[in-house]
PDB file of C-alpha atoms and ligand atoms in Angstrom:
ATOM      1  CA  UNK A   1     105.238 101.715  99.053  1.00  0.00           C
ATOM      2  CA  UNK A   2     101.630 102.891 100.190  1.00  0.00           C
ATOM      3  CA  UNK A   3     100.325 100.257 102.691  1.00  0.00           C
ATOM      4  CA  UNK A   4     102.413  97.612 102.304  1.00  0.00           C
ATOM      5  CA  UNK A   5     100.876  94.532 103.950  1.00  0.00           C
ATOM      6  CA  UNK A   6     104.061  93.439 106.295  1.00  0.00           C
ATOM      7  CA  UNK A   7     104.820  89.692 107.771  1.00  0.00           C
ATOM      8  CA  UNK A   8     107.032  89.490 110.367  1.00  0.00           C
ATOM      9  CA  UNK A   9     108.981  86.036 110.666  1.00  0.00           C
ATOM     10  CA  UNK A  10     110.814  84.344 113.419  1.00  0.00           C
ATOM     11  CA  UNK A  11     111.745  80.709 114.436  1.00  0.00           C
ATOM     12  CA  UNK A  12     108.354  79.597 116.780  1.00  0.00           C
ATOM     13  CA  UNK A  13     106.282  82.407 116.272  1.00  0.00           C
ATOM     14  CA  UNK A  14     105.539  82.363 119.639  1.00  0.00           C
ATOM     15  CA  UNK A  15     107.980  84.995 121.207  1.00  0.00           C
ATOM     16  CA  UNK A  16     109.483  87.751 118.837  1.00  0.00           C
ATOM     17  CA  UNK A  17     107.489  87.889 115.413  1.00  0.00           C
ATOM     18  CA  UNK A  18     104.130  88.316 117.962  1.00  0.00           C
ATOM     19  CA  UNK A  19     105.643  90.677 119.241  1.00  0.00           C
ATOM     20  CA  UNK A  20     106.531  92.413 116.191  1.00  0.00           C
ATOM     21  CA  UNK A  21     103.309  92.085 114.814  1.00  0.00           C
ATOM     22  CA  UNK A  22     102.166  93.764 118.271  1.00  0.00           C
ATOM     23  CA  UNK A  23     103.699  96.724 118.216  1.00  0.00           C
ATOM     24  CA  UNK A  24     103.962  97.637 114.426  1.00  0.00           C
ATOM     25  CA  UNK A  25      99.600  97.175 115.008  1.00  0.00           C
ATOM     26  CA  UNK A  26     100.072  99.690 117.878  1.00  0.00           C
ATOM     27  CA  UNK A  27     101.745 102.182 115.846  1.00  0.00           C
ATOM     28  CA  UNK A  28      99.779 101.446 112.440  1.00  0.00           C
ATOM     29  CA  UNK A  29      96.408  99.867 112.778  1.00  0.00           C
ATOM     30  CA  UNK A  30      95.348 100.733 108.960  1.00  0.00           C
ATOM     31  CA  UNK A  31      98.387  97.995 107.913  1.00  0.00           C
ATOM     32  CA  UNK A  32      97.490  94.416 107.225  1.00  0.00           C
ATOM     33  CA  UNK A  33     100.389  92.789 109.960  1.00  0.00           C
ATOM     34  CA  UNK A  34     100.647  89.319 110.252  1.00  0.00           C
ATOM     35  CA  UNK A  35     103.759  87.207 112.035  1.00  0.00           C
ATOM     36  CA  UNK A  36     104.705  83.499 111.306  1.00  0.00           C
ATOM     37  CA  UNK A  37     107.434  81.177 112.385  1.00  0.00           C
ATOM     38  CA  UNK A  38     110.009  79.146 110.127  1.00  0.00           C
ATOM     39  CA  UNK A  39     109.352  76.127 112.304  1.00  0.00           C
ATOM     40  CA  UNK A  40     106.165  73.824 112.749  1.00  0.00           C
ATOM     41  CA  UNK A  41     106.266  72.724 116.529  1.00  0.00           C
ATOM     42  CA  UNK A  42     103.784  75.235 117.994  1.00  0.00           C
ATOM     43  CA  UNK A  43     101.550  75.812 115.197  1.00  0.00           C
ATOM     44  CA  UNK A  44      98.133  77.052 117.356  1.00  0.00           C
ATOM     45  CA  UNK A  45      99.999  77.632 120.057  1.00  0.00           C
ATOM     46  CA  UNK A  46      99.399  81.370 121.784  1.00  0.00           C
ATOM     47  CA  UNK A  47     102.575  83.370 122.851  1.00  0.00           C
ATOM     48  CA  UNK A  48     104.876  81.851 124.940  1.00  0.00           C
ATOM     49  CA  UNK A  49     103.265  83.193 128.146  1.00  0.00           C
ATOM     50  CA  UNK A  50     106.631  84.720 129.187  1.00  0.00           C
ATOM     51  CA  UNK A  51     106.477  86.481 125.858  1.00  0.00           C
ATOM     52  CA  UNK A  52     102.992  87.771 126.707  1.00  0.00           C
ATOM     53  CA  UNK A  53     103.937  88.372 130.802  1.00  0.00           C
ATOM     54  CA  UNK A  54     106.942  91.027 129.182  1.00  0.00           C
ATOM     55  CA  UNK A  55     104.376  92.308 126.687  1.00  0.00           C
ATOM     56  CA  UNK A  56     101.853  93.286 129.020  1.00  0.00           C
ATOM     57  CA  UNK A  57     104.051  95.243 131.227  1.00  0.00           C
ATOM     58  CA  UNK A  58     104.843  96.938 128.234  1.00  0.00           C
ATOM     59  CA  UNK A  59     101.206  97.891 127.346  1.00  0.00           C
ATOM     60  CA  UNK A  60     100.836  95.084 124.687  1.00  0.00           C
ATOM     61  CA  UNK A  61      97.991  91.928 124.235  1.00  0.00           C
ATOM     62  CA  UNK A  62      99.704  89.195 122.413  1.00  0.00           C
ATOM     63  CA  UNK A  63      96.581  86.999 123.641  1.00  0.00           C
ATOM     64  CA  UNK A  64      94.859  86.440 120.966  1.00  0.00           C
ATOM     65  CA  UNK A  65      97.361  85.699 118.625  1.00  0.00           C
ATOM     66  CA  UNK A  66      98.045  81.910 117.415  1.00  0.00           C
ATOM     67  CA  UNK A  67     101.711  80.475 115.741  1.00  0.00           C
ATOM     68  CA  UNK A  68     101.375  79.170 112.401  1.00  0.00           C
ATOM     69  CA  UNK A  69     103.977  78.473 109.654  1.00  0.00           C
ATOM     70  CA  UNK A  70     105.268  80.567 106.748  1.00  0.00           C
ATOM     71  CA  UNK A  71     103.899  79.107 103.981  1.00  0.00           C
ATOM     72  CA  UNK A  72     105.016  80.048 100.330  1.00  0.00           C
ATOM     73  CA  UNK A  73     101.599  81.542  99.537  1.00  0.00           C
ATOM     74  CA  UNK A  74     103.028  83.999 102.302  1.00  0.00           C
ATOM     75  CA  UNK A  75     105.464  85.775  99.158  1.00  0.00           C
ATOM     76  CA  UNK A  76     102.264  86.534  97.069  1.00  0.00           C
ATOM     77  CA  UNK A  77      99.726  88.053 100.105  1.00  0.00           C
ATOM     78  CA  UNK A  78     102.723  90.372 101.277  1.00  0.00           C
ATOM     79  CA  UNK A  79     104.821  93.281 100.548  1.00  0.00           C
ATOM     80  CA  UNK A  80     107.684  92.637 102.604  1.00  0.00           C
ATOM     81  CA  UNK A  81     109.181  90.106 104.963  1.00  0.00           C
ATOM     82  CA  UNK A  82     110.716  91.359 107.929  1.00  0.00           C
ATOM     83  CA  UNK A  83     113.007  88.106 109.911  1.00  0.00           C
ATOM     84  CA  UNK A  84     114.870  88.410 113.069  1.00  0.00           C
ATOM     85  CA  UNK A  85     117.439  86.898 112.324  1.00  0.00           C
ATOM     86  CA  UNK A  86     120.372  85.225 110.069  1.00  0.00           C
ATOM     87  CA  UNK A  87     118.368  81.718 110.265  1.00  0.00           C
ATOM     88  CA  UNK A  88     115.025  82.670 109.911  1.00  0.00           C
ATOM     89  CA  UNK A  89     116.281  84.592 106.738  1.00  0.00           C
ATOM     90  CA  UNK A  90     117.998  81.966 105.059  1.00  0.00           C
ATOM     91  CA  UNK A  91     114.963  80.045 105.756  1.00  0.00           C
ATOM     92  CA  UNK A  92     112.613  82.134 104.459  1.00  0.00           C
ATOM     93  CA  UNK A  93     114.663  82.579 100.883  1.00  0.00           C
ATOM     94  CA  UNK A  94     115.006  78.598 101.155  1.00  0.00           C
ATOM     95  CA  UNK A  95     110.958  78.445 100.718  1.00  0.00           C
ATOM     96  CA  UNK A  96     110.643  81.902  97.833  1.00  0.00           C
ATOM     97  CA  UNK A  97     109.004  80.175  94.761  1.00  0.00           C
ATOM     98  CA  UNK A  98     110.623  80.557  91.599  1.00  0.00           C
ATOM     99  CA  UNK A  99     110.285  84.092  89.605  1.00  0.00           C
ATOM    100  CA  UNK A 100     109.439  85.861  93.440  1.00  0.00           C
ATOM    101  CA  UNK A 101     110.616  89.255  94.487  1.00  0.00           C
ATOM    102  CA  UNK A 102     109.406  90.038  97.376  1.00  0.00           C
ATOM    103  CA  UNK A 103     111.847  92.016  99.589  1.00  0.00           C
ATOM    104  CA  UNK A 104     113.028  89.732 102.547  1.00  0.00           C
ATOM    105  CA  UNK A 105     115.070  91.552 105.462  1.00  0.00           C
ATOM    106  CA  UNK A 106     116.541  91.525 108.798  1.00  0.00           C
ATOM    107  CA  UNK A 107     114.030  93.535 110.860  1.00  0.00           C
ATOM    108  CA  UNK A 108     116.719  95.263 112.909  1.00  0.00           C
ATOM    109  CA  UNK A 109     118.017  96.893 109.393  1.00  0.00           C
ATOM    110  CA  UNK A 110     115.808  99.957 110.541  1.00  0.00           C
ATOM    111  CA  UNK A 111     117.315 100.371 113.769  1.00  0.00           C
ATOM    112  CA  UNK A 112     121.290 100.391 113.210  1.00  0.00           C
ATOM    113  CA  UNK A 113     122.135 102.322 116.002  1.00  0.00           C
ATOM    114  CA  UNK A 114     120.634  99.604 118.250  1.00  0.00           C
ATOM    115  CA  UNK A 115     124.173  97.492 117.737  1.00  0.00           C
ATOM    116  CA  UNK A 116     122.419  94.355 116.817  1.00  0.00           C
ATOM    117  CA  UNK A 117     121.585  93.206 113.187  1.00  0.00           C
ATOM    118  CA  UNK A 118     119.335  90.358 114.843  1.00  0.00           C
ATOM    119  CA  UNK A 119     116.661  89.998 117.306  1.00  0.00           C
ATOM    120  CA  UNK A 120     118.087  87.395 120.101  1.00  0.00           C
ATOM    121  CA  UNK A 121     115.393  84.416 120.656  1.00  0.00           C
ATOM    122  CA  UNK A 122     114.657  85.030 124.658  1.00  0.00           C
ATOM    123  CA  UNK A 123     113.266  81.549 124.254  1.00  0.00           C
ATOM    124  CA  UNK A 124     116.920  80.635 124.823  1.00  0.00           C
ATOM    125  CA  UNK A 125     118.014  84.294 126.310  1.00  0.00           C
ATOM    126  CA  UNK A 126     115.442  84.678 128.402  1.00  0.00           C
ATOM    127  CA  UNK A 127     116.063  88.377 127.983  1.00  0.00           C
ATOM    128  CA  UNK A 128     112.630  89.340 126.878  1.00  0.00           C
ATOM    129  CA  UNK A 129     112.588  93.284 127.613  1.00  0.00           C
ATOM    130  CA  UNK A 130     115.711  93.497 125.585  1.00  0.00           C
ATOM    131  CA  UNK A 131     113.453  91.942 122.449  1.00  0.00           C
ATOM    132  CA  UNK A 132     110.999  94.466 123.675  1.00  0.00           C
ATOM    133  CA  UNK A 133     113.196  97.285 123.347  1.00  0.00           C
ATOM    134  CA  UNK A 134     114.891  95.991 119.916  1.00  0.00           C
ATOM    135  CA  UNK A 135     111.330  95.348 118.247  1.00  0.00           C
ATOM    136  CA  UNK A 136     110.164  98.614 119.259  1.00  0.00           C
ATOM    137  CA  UNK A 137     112.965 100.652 118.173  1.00  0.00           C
ATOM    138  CA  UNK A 138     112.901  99.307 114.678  1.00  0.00           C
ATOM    139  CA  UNK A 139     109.309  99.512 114.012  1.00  0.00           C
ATOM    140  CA  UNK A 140     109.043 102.826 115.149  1.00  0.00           C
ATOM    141  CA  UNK A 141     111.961 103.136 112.390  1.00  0.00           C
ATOM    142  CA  UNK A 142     110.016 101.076 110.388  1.00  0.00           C
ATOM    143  CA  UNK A 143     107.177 103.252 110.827  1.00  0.00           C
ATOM    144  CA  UNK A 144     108.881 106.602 110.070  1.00  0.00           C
ATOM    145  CA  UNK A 145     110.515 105.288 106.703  1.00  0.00           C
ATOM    146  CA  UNK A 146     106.745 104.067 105.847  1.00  0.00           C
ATOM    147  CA  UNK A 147     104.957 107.401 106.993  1.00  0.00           C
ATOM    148  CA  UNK A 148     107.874 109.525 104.560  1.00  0.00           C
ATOM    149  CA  UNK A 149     107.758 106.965 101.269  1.00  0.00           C
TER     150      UNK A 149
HETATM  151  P1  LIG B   1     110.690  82.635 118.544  1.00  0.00           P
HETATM  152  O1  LIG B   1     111.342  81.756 119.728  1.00  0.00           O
HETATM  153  O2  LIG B   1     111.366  82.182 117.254  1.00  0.00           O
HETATM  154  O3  LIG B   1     111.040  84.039 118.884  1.00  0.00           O
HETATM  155  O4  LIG B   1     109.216  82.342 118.567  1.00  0.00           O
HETATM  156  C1  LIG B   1     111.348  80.349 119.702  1.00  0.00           C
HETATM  157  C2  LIG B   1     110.347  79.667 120.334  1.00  0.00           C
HETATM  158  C3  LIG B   1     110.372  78.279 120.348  1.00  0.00           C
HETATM  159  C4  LIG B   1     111.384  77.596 119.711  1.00  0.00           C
HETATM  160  C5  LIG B   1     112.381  78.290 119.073  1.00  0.00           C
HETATM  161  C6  LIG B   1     112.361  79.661 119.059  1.00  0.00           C
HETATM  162  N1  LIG B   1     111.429  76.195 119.738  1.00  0.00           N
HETATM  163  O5  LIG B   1     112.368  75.604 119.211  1.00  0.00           O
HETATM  164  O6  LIG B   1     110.505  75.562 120.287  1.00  0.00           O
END
């Protein structure tokens, strides 16, 4: 897949799919990248600003991004649906309109050695380097699979 145009899904979209859509943009600016939560309660809302405290030590600026929702017109202006976890997954195939075949994944699929098939929300961890260091390890993976297909 040349360029696929990527969406990265979580829960709020205000902690890991920003952060996602962060560092995949750091490592490939010429994608279209977008993030989106599962969840309406903080549509508008920037980053959760320990989200964004954690990025920026990290060399990232999740300040200009905003939450909105997945939204099934999301299946049609993407090429693949990267979720960071179990629930936002189910969710995600909950909303795919009829006749759709988008691929929808676990994010952390590209980064097996990491140990962890999901992302943990540090909205409830509060272990936000540890999303750091999962998101970054599987878009760089992410990155190399694109940069060799
Ligand atoms: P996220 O974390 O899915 O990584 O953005 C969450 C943020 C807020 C809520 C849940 C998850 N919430 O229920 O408000």
């Amino acid at each position: 897949m040349t360029a696929p145009r990527i969406l990265f899904v979580c829960l709020g979209n205000i902690c890991r799919s920003p952060m996602a859509e962060a560092a995949l943009r750091h490592l490939r600016p010429d994608l279209t990248i977008d993030s989106a939560g599962t969840g309406n309660w903080h549509i508008g809302a920037p980053p959760h600003l320990p989200m964004q405290r954690a990025a920026a030590r990290r060399g990232y600026d999740l300040g200009a991004l905003r939450a909105r929702q997945m939204t099934v017109d999301d299946f049609d202006a993407f090429d693949l649906i990267l979720a960071m976890d179990d629930q936002n997954l189910a969710a995600i195939e909950a909303l795919r309109p009829a006749g759709n075949d988008t691929p929808a994944r676990l994010l952390m699929g590209y980064a097996p050695q990491s140990g962890h098939a999901h992302v943990p929300d540090p909205y409830y961890t509060g272990d936000y380097d540890l999303a750091i260091d999962l998101i970054e390890a599987a878009t760089r993976a992410l990155d190399a699979q694109l940069s060799v297909t």
